[in-house]
Short mmCIF file of C-alpha atoms in Angstrom, two decimals:
data_model
loop_
_atom_site.label_atom_id
_atom_site.label_comp_id
_atom_site.label_asym_id
_atom_site.label_seq_id
_atom_site.Cartn_x
_atom_site.Cartn_y
_atom_site.Cartn_z
CA MET A 27 -2.55 144.48 135.08
CA GLY A 28 -2.88 141.12 136.12
CA THR A 29 -4.98 137.99 136.44
CA HIS A 30 -5.04 133.93 136.77
CA SER A 31 -7.65 131.31 136.30
CA LEU A 32 -7.74 127.61 136.02
CA ASP A 33 -6.64 125.90 132.47
CA SER A 34 -10.56 125.50 132.06
CA ASN A 35 -11.04 129.05 132.21
CA ILE A 36 -8.45 130.45 129.99
CA GLU A 37 -10.54 131.99 126.95
CA ARG A 38 -13.01 133.47 129.40
CA MET A 39 -10.11 135.38 131.72
CA TYR A 40 -8.81 136.64 128.29
CA ALA A 41 -12.44 137.83 127.36
CA LEU A 42 -13.04 139.37 130.62
CA LEU A 43 -9.33 141.22 130.65
CA GLU A 44 -10.34 142.55 127.18
CA GLU A 45 -13.85 143.67 128.07
CA LEU A 46 -12.18 145.28 131.27
CA ILE A 47 -9.62 147.41 129.26
CA LEU A 48 -11.50 148.31 126.00
CA GLN A 49 -15.13 148.65 127.04
CA THR A 50 -15.22 150.24 130.84
CA ASP A 51 -17.79 152.78 130.94
CA PHE A 52 -16.23 156.33 132.38
CA THR A 53 -19.52 158.07 131.82
CA ASN A 54 -21.44 156.53 134.82
CA GLU A 55 -21.01 159.57 137.07
CA SER A 56 -22.62 157.99 140.08
CA ARG A 57 -20.26 155.10 140.14
CA LEU A 58 -17.14 157.06 139.11
CA GLN A 59 -18.15 159.21 142.29
CA ALA A 60 -18.30 156.24 144.67
CA LEU A 61 -15.28 155.10 143.18
CA VAL A 62 -13.19 158.00 143.66
CA ALA A 63 -14.51 158.60 147.07
CA SER A 64 -13.89 155.13 148.17
CA MET A 65 -10.04 155.39 146.98
CA ALA A 66 -9.62 158.62 148.51
CA THR A 67 -10.88 157.72 151.90
CA ASN A 68 -8.81 154.45 151.80
CA MET A 69 -5.73 156.09 150.88
CA TYR A 70 -6.10 158.86 153.10
CA ASN A 71 -6.57 156.47 156.14
CA ASP A 72 -3.39 153.94 154.77
CA VAL A 73 -0.89 157.17 155.69
CA ALA A 74 -2.03 156.70 159.45
CA GLY A 75 -1.29 153.05 159.39
CA SER A 76 2.05 153.20 156.70
CA GLY A 77 3.47 156.91 157.10
CA HIS A 78 6.84 155.68 157.03
CA ALA A 79 6.51 154.04 153.31
CA TYR A 80 4.61 157.36 152.19
CA ALA A 81 7.59 159.13 154.18
CA ARG A 82 10.12 157.73 152.30
CA ARG A 83 8.30 157.81 149.04
CA LEU A 84 8.16 161.45 149.34
CA ALA A 85 11.72 161.60 150.56
CA ALA A 86 12.90 159.62 147.42
CA SER A 87 10.93 161.34 145.10
CA THR A 88 13.28 164.38 144.81
CA LEU A 89 16.34 162.12 143.64
CA THR A 90 15.18 160.13 140.85
CA PRO A 91 12.62 160.33 138.14
CA GLU A 92 11.44 156.65 138.98
CA MET A 93 10.58 157.69 142.26
CA ARG A 94 8.98 160.87 141.43
CA ALA A 95 6.75 158.67 139.31
CA VAL A 96 6.24 156.41 142.13
CA GLU A 97 5.26 159.25 144.48
CA ALA A 98 2.76 160.41 142.00
CA LEU A 99 0.84 157.18 141.86
CA ASP A 100 1.26 155.61 145.07
CA GLY A 101 2.28 158.71 147.49
CA LEU A 102 1.22 161.77 149.30
CA ALA A 103 0.93 163.23 145.76
CA GLN A 104 -1.59 160.83 144.91
CA VAL A 105 -3.64 161.20 148.12
CA ARG A 106 -3.93 164.71 147.08
CA PHE A 107 -4.96 164.20 143.92
CA LEU A 108 -7.78 161.87 144.97
CA GLY A 109 -8.94 164.41 147.83
CA ASP A 110 -8.65 167.26 144.91
CA MET A 111 -11.12 165.00 142.60
CA ARG A 112 -13.59 164.11 145.39
CA ARG A 113 -13.87 167.72 146.50
CA SER A 114 -14.26 169.12 142.98
CA GLY A 115 -17.06 167.18 142.05
CA ASP A 116 -16.24 167.81 138.16
CA LEU A 117 -16.65 164.26 137.08
CA GLN A 118 -17.27 164.75 133.47
CA HIS A 119 -13.95 166.29 132.96
CA VAL A 120 -12.44 163.30 134.70
CA ALA A 121 -14.24 161.11 132.33
CA LYS A 122 -13.02 162.41 129.29
CA GLN A 123 -9.52 162.12 130.94
CA LEU A 124 -9.60 158.88 131.56
CA GLU A 125 -11.13 157.96 128.12
CA ASN A 126 -7.78 159.80 126.95
CA VAL A 127 -5.67 157.54 129.06
CA ARG A 128 -7.22 154.47 128.06
CA ARG A 129 -6.16 155.25 124.62
CA VAL A 130 -2.56 156.27 125.33
CA VAL A 131 -1.89 153.32 127.94
CA PHE A 132 -3.81 150.35 126.31
CA ASP A 133 -1.44 150.71 122.90
CA ARG A 134 -0.43 147.71 121.08
CA SER A 135 2.84 149.33 120.17
CA THR A 136 3.72 149.57 123.93
CA LEU A 137 2.26 146.41 125.19
CA ARG A 138 4.42 143.87 127.25
CA THR A 139 3.04 140.65 128.30
CA ALA A 140 4.19 137.74 131.02
CA VAL A 141 2.50 134.56 131.04
CA THR A 142 3.10 131.76 133.50
CA ALA A 143 1.54 128.46 132.72
CA ASN A 144 1.66 124.59 132.93
CA ALA A 145 3.47 123.22 130.25
CA SER A 146 -0.59 121.82 128.95
CA GLY A 147 -1.72 125.33 129.36
CA VAL A 148 0.90 127.22 127.10
CA ASP A 149 -0.60 126.76 123.74
CA ALA A 150 -4.12 127.68 125.10
CA ASN A 151 -2.74 130.81 126.64
CA GLN A 152 -1.12 131.74 123.36
CA ARG A 153 -3.93 131.66 121.35
CA ALA A 154 -6.12 133.30 123.61
CA LEU A 155 -3.44 136.23 124.20
CA GLU A 156 -2.88 136.50 120.52
CA GLN A 157 -6.92 136.73 119.95
CA MET A 158 -7.20 139.36 122.52
CA LEU A 159 -4.77 141.55 120.85
CA LYS A 160 -6.19 141.79 117.68
CA ALA A 161 -8.73 143.92 119.67
CA TYR A 162 -6.09 146.42 120.58
CA PRO A 163 -6.02 149.73 118.57
CA SER A 164 -3.14 150.07 116.57
CA PRO A 165 -0.49 152.91 117.80
CA ALA A 166 -2.48 156.12 117.85
CA ASP A 167 -1.09 159.55 117.15
CA SER A 168 0.64 160.74 120.38
CA MET A 169 -1.26 162.12 123.15
CA VAL A 170 1.50 162.77 125.55
CA GLU A 171 3.60 165.88 125.94
CA ASP A 172 6.82 165.68 127.27
CA GLY A 173 7.12 167.07 130.60
CA PRO A 174 9.73 169.15 132.21
CA ARG A 175 13.27 167.95 132.53
CA PHE A 176 13.47 165.94 136.19
CA GLU A 177 16.18 167.46 138.10
CA ALA A 178 17.53 165.77 141.40
CA GLN A 179 17.34 168.17 144.29
CA THR A 180 17.17 167.88 148.13
CA GLY A 181 15.27 169.20 150.85
CA GLN A 182 13.07 168.84 153.42
CA TYR A 183 9.31 168.25 153.59
CA PHE A 184 6.91 168.19 156.22
CA CYS A 185 3.11 167.05 155.80
CA PRO A 186 0.72 167.85 158.57
CA LEU A 187 -2.10 165.20 159.56
CA PRO A 188 -4.58 164.95 162.77
CA VAL A 189 -2.34 161.96 164.08
CA ALA A 190 -0.84 161.49 167.38
CA THR A 191 2.54 160.34 166.21
CA GLY A 192 4.59 160.92 163.53
CA TYR A 193 6.77 159.25 160.65
CA ALA A 194 10.49 160.48 159.81
CA ALA A 195 12.31 159.71 156.67
CA GLN A 196 15.80 160.40 155.19
CA ALA A 197 16.96 159.15 151.74
CA THR A 198 20.13 159.44 149.81
CA ARG A 199 20.88 158.29 146.35
CA CYS A 200 23.83 155.79 146.17
CA VAL A 201 24.34 153.18 143.41
CA PRO A 202 22.80 150.98 140.89
CA PHE A 203 21.67 147.21 141.22
CA VAL A 204 24.88 145.92 138.95
CA HIS A 205 27.46 148.21 140.87
CA PRO A 206 30.02 146.28 143.30
CA ASP A 207 29.18 148.55 146.14
CA SER A 208 25.37 147.87 146.30
CA VAL A 209 25.66 144.66 148.23
CA LYS A 210 27.55 146.48 150.54
CA LEU A 211 25.18 149.04 151.09
CA GLN A 212 22.26 146.35 151.41
CA ILE A 213 24.17 144.75 154.34
CA LEU A 214 25.38 147.89 155.58
CA ALA A 215 21.51 148.94 156.32
CA LYS A 216 20.64 145.39 157.89
CA LEU A 217 23.42 145.70 160.41
CA MET A 218 22.65 149.53 161.23
CA THR A 219 19.38 148.49 161.80
CA SER A 220 19.95 145.83 164.35
CA GLY A 221 23.02 147.05 165.91
CA PHE A 222 21.95 150.85 166.47
CA LEU A 223 18.75 152.28 165.06
CA HIS A 224 16.60 149.43 166.73
CA ARG A 225 17.96 150.47 170.19
CA GLU A 226 17.95 154.53 169.55
CA ILE A 227 14.64 154.63 167.65
CA ARG A 228 12.25 152.13 169.83
CA GLU A 229 14.01 151.93 172.95
CA ARG A 230 15.32 155.55 173.42
CA ASN A 231 13.24 157.61 171.25
CA GLY A 232 9.65 155.61 172.14
CA ALA A 233 8.68 155.08 168.45
CA TYR A 234 6.97 151.64 167.65
CA GLY A 235 9.63 151.01 165.22
CA GLY A 236 12.35 152.12 162.46
CA GLY A 237 15.44 151.39 160.69
CA ALA A 238 17.59 151.24 157.37
CA SER A 239 16.83 150.07 154.24
CA TYR A 240 18.79 149.93 150.66
CA SER A 241 16.64 149.54 147.58
CA ALA A 242 18.99 148.12 145.05
CA ILE A 243 17.02 148.35 141.96
CA GLN A 244 16.18 151.90 142.88
CA GLY A 245 19.38 152.84 143.98
CA ILE A 246 17.97 154.69 147.45
CA PHE A 247 19.27 154.24 150.84
CA SER A 248 16.51 155.01 153.47
CA PHE A 249 16.09 155.61 157.19
CA TYR A 250 12.74 155.57 158.82
CA SER A 251 10.93 155.52 161.92
CA TYR A 252 7.48 154.36 162.50
CA ARG A 253 4.89 155.96 164.86
CA ASP A 254 7.50 158.08 166.36
CA PRO A 255 6.74 160.49 169.14
CA VAL A 256 9.74 162.67 168.36
CA PRO A 257 10.23 162.43 164.46
CA CYS A 258 12.44 165.57 164.64
CA ASP A 259 14.71 163.95 167.29
CA THR A 260 14.84 160.86 165.16
CA LEU A 261 16.63 162.76 162.30
CA ALA A 262 19.41 163.41 164.63
CA THR A 263 19.49 159.63 165.14
CA PHE A 264 19.95 158.78 161.50
CA THR A 265 23.00 160.82 161.14
CA LYS A 266 24.41 159.40 164.46
CA ALA A 267 23.98 155.92 163.12
CA VAL A 268 26.65 156.63 160.03
CA GLU A 269 28.71 158.12 162.92
CA TRP A 270 28.37 154.94 164.85
CA ILE A 271 29.37 152.33 161.98
CA ASP A 272 32.29 154.60 161.58
CA SER A 273 33.81 153.97 165.26
CA HIS A 274 32.02 150.88 165.63
CA ASP A 275 34.12 147.59 165.56
CA VAL A 276 31.88 145.50 163.50
CA LEU A 277 32.11 141.53 165.09
CA GLU A 278 32.30 138.72 162.88
CA ARG A 279 28.75 137.70 164.82
CA GLU A 280 27.15 140.87 163.47
CA LEU A 281 28.48 140.73 159.79
CA ARG A 282 27.13 137.04 159.61
CA GLU A 283 23.83 138.10 161.13
CA ALA A 284 23.32 140.94 158.79
CA LYS A 285 24.17 138.65 155.82
CA LEU A 286 21.91 135.92 157.14
CA SER A 287 19.04 138.73 157.36
CA VAL A 288 19.71 139.81 153.62
CA PHE A 289 19.79 136.00 152.40
CA GLY A 290 16.38 135.66 154.28
CA ASP A 291 14.96 138.18 152.16
CA LEU A 292 16.26 136.91 149.05
CA ASP A 293 15.49 133.75 149.85
CA ALA A 294 11.46 134.31 150.93
CA PRO A 295 9.33 131.86 148.87
CA LEU A 296 7.87 133.24 145.94
CA SER A 297 4.78 131.97 143.97
CA ALA A 298 5.00 130.54 140.66
CA ALA A 299 3.68 133.31 139.14
CA ASP A 300 6.06 135.85 140.85
CA GLU A 301 9.40 134.04 140.21
CA GLY A 302 9.79 135.73 136.95
CA MET A 303 8.57 139.02 137.34
CA ALA A 304 12.08 140.43 138.31
CA GLY A 305 13.13 140.19 135.16
CA PHE A 306 9.86 141.17 133.31
CA MET A 307 9.63 144.21 135.57
CA SER A 308 13.19 145.35 135.86
CA GLY A 309 15.36 143.74 133.70
CA VAL A 310 17.07 141.94 136.03
CA SER A 311 18.42 138.54 135.04
CA ASP A 312 19.22 135.40 136.63
CA ASP A 313 22.72 135.65 135.94
CA MET A 314 22.71 139.07 137.59
CA ARG A 315 21.01 138.06 140.84
CA GLN A 316 23.32 134.86 140.88
CA GLU A 317 26.37 137.35 140.54
CA ARG A 318 24.91 139.75 143.17
CA ARG A 319 24.12 136.48 145.58
CA ASP A 320 27.81 135.62 145.36
CA GLY A 321 28.95 139.33 146.34
CA PHE A 322 27.47 139.24 149.53
CA PHE A 323 29.64 136.28 150.57
CA ALA A 324 32.76 138.39 149.68
CA VAL A 325 31.72 141.73 152.04
CA GLU A 326 33.84 142.11 155.08
CA ALA A 327 33.65 144.62 158.27
CA LYS A 328 35.81 147.28 156.45
CA ASP A 329 33.61 147.49 153.39
CA LEU A 330 30.93 148.56 155.52
CA LYS A 331 32.59 151.49 157.10
CA ASP A 332 33.81 152.16 153.64
CA VAL A 333 30.77 152.75 151.57
CA ALA A 334 29.14 154.49 155.04
CA GLU A 335 31.83 157.09 154.57
CA ARG A 336 31.54 157.68 150.78
CA TYR A 337 27.92 157.46 150.20
CA LEU A 338 26.18 158.54 153.25
CA ALA A 339 28.71 160.69 155.65
CA GLY A 340 27.87 164.32 154.85
CA ALA A 341 26.01 163.19 151.78
CA LYS A 342 23.22 165.27 150.42
CA HIS A 343 19.81 164.02 151.25
CA THR A 344 16.09 164.50 151.71
CA ASN A 345 14.59 164.72 154.92
CA ALA A 346 10.30 164.02 155.16
CA VAL A 347 8.11 164.16 157.99
CA ILE A 348 4.80 163.20 158.52
CA GLY A 349 3.21 164.13 161.76
CA PRO A 350 1.04 166.58 163.86
CA GLU A 351 0.54 170.20 162.89
CA SER A 352 1.88 170.86 166.62
CA LEU A 353 5.66 169.68 165.35
CA ASP A 354 7.87 173.03 164.96
CA MET A 355 8.87 172.48 161.20
CA SER A 356 9.60 176.13 160.66
CA GLY A 357 11.44 176.27 157.18
CA TRP A 358 10.33 172.84 155.88
CA THR A 359 8.59 172.70 152.78
CA ARG A 360 5.01 172.05 153.74
CA VAL A 361 3.01 169.06 152.03
CA GLN A 362 -0.59 169.61 151.95
CA VAL A 363 -2.97 166.46 151.53
#
C-alpha cells in the first residue's frame, strides 16, 4: 500500500491510511458485489490488451515460487478467481475471509515501511507514522497454514479466449541478479529482439510485436509475442532465435546498440518516491546496482553465444499460449478463465 501528500497534510494522510487499513467495512454486500464485478470485468478485458504479459506470467509461474505468487495475484489465476467469485454470489463468505486476511496481513510484527520526504518533513512523518503504528494490532495467533512445497516443473499451457489473435510466451529459469552471467543474458535479450525476433515475429509472422526479455530480479528469460495470428508458429521462432545467435557473427555495432538499449532502461527517469524502492522491495543496494552496471561494459560478443548455449539451447522451459478456441492445442494443459 502507498500514499502521498503535501507536507501540510501529513497527519491527515496517515489518519486516512489508518482508517482504510483498520476500519474498512467488508459486510456491505452491495458495495462488495459492485467492487468484485468491476475488478473481474476490468481484469478480463485487460487480457485482450496485455495478453503477452499474462502469458509470460503463466509460463514463469511454473518455474519459481515467487512467480507462482505473482500469477496467483496478478495473472490468469486471479482473473479466474475473480470471475468465480462474481458468479458464485456468496459474498458473506468472502467478507469473512477478507476480515481474516486483514488480521493476518496487517500485523505489527511483519510490517515494513518506506518513507520519502523532504528534510523539513522527516520529523512530522516519523511522529505520524509512530502514532499510526500504535493502533496496529499486536502479533496474533497464526492463521496461515503452510501450503504444499513448491516444485518447479515445465509444461505447455493454453488459455482459450474469444479473441481474434493470440499471444505466445516461453519462460526459462536462468540465474539470479548477482550472478555474473545475469548481465550477459540481459544484453542477449536485447540483441535477439532487435537482430532477429522483431523481423521474424512482426514482419514474417504478422504479429503486432514480440521479443525477448530477461528479468534479473526473478532470474527468468522470456520470449513473447503480441497479437499474434500464428502463436504456435512463433513458438518455433523462439527456438530459432537461440540457433540464430549461435551462428550469427555479432557486429560491434549490434553489441553497442544492445548495451545502449539496456542503459536506456537503467537510466530511465524515476520519481523521488521510486528511487529507493529497489532496495526496499528487493534488497538490491546501490553497490549491487553499480557492480551490475560495470558488468555491462565488460560483456563481449562471445559471452552472448556462451550464455545462450549454456542456459537456453535445449533447456527445459514452459510455453504458454492465449488465443482463440480454434487453435489446435491438443496435448496442452488448458487453463480456463
